[in-house]
PDB file of C-alpha atoms in Angstrom:
ATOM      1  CA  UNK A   1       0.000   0.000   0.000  1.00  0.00           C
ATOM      2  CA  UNK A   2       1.605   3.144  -0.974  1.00  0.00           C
ATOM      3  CA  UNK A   3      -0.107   5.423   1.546  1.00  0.00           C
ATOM      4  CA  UNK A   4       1.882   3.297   4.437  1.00  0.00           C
ATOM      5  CA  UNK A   5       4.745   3.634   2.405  1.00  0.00           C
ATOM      6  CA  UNK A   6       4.234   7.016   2.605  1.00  0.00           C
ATOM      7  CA  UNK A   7       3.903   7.112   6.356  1.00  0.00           C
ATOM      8  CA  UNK A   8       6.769   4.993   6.827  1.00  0.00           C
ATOM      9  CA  UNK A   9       8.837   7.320   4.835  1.00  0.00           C
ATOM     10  CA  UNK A  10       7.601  10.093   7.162  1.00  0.00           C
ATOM     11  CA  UNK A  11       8.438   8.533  10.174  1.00  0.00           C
ATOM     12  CA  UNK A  12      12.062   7.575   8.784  1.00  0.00           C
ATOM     13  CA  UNK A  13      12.513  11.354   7.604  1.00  0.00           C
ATOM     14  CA  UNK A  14      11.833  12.881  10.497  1.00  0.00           C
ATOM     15  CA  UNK A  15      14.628  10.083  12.344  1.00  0.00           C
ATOM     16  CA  UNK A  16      16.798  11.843   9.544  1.00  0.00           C
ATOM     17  CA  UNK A  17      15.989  15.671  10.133  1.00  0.00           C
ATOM     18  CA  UNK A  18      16.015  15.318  13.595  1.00  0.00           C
ATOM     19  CA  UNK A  19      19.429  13.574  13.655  1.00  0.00           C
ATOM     20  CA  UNK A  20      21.147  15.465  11.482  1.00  0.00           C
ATOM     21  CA  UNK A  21      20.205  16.147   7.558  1.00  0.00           C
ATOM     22  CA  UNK A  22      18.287  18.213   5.969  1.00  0.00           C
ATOM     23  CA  UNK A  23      19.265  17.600   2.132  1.00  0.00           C
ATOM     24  CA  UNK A  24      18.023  13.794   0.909  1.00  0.00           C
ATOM     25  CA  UNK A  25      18.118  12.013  -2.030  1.00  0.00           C
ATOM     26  CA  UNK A  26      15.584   8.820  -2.916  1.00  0.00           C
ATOM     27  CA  UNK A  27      15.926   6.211  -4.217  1.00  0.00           C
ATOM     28  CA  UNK A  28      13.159   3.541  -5.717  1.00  0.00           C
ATOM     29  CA  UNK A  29      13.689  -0.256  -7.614  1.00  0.00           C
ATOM     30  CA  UNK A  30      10.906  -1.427  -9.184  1.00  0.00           C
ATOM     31  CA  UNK A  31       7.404  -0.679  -7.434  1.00  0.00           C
ATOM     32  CA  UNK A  32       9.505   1.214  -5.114  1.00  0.00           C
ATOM     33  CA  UNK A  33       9.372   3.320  -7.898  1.00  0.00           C
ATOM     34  CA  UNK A  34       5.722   4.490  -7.166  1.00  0.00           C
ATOM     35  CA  UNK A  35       5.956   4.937  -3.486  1.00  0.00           C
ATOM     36  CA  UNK A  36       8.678   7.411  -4.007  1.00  0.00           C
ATOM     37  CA  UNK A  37       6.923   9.642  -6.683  1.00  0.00           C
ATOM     38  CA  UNK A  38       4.272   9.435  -4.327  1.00  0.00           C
ATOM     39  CA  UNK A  39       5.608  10.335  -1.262  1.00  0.00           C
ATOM     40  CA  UNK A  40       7.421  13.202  -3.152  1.00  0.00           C
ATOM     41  CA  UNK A  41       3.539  14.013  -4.085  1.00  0.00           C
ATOM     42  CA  UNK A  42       2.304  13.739  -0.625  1.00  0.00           C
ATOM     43  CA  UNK A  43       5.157  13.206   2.006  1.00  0.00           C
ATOM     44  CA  UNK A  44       5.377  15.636   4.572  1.00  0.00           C
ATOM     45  CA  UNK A  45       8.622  15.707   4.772  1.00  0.00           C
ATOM     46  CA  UNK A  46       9.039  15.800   0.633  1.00  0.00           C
ATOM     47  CA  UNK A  47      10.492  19.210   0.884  1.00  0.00           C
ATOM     48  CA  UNK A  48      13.698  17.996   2.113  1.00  0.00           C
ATOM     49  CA  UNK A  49      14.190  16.172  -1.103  1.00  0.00           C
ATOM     50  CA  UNK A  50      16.340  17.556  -3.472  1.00  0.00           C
ATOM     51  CA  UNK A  51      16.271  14.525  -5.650  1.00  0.00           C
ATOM     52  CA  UNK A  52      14.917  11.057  -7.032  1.00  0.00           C
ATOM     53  CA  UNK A  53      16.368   7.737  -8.519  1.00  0.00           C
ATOM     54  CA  UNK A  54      13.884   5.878 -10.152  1.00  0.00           C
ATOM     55  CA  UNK A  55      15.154   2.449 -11.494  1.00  0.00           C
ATOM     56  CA  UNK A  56      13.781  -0.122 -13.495  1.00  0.00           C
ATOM     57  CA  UNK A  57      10.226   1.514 -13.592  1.00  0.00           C
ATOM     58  CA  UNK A  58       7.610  -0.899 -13.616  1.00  0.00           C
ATOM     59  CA  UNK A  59       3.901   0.609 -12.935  1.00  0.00           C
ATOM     60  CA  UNK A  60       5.465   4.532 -14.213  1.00  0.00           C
ATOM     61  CA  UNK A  61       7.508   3.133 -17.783  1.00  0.00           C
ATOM     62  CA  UNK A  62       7.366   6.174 -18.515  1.00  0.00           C
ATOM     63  CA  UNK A  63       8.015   5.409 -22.686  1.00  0.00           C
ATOM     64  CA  UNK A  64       6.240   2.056 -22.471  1.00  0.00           C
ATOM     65  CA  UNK A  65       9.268   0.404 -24.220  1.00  0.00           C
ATOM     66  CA  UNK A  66       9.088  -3.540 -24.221  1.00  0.00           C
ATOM     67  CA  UNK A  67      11.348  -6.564 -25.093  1.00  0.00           C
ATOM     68  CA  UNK A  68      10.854  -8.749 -27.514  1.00  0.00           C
ATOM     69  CA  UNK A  69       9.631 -11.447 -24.358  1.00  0.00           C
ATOM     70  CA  UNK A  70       7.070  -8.873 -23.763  1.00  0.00           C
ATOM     71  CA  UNK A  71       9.294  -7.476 -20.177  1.00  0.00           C
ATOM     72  CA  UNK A  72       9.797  -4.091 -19.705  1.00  0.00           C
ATOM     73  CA  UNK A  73      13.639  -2.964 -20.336  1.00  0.00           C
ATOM     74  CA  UNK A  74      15.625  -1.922 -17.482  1.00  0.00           C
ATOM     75  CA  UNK A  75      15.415   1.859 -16.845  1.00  0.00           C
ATOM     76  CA  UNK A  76      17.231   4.668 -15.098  1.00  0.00           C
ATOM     77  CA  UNK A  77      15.807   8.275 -14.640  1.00  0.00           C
ATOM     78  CA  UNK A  78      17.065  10.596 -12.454  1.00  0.00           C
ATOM     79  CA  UNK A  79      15.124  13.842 -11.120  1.00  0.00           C
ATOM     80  CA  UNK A  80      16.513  16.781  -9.696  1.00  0.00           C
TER      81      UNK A  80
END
């Protein structure tokens, strides 16, 4: 469920800004993909994101590019 995810992500952010950061980076594989666009979306800590790694989109291909087997092809995008 991607609204836990979000939560979670909450909870772990504010372990980070309270300890000591304030400038983070994400990073999603997969359908981890998803929770981090949406917790950028509707995190309350999203702010404090200056960036995103999104690899090997599954659910957001973002050019809907296939293999031949019908799999989607491995996929990098970064967002600054």
């Amino acid at each position: 469920d991607v609204w836990q995810d979000v939560d979670e992500l909450d909870a772990l952010m504010q372990c980070l800004l309270h300890r000591k950061g304030t400038n983070f980076v994400m990073m999603g594989h997969s359908s981890g993909c998803r929770s981090v666009v949406h917790y950028l979306k509707h995190g309350t800590h999203a702010p404090s994101v200056h960036g995103a790694i999104l690899l090997n989109l599954i659910a957001l291909a973002l050019d809907g590019s296939r293999s031949r087997s019908g799999q989607s092809r491995g996929q990098l995008f970064l967002f600054p």
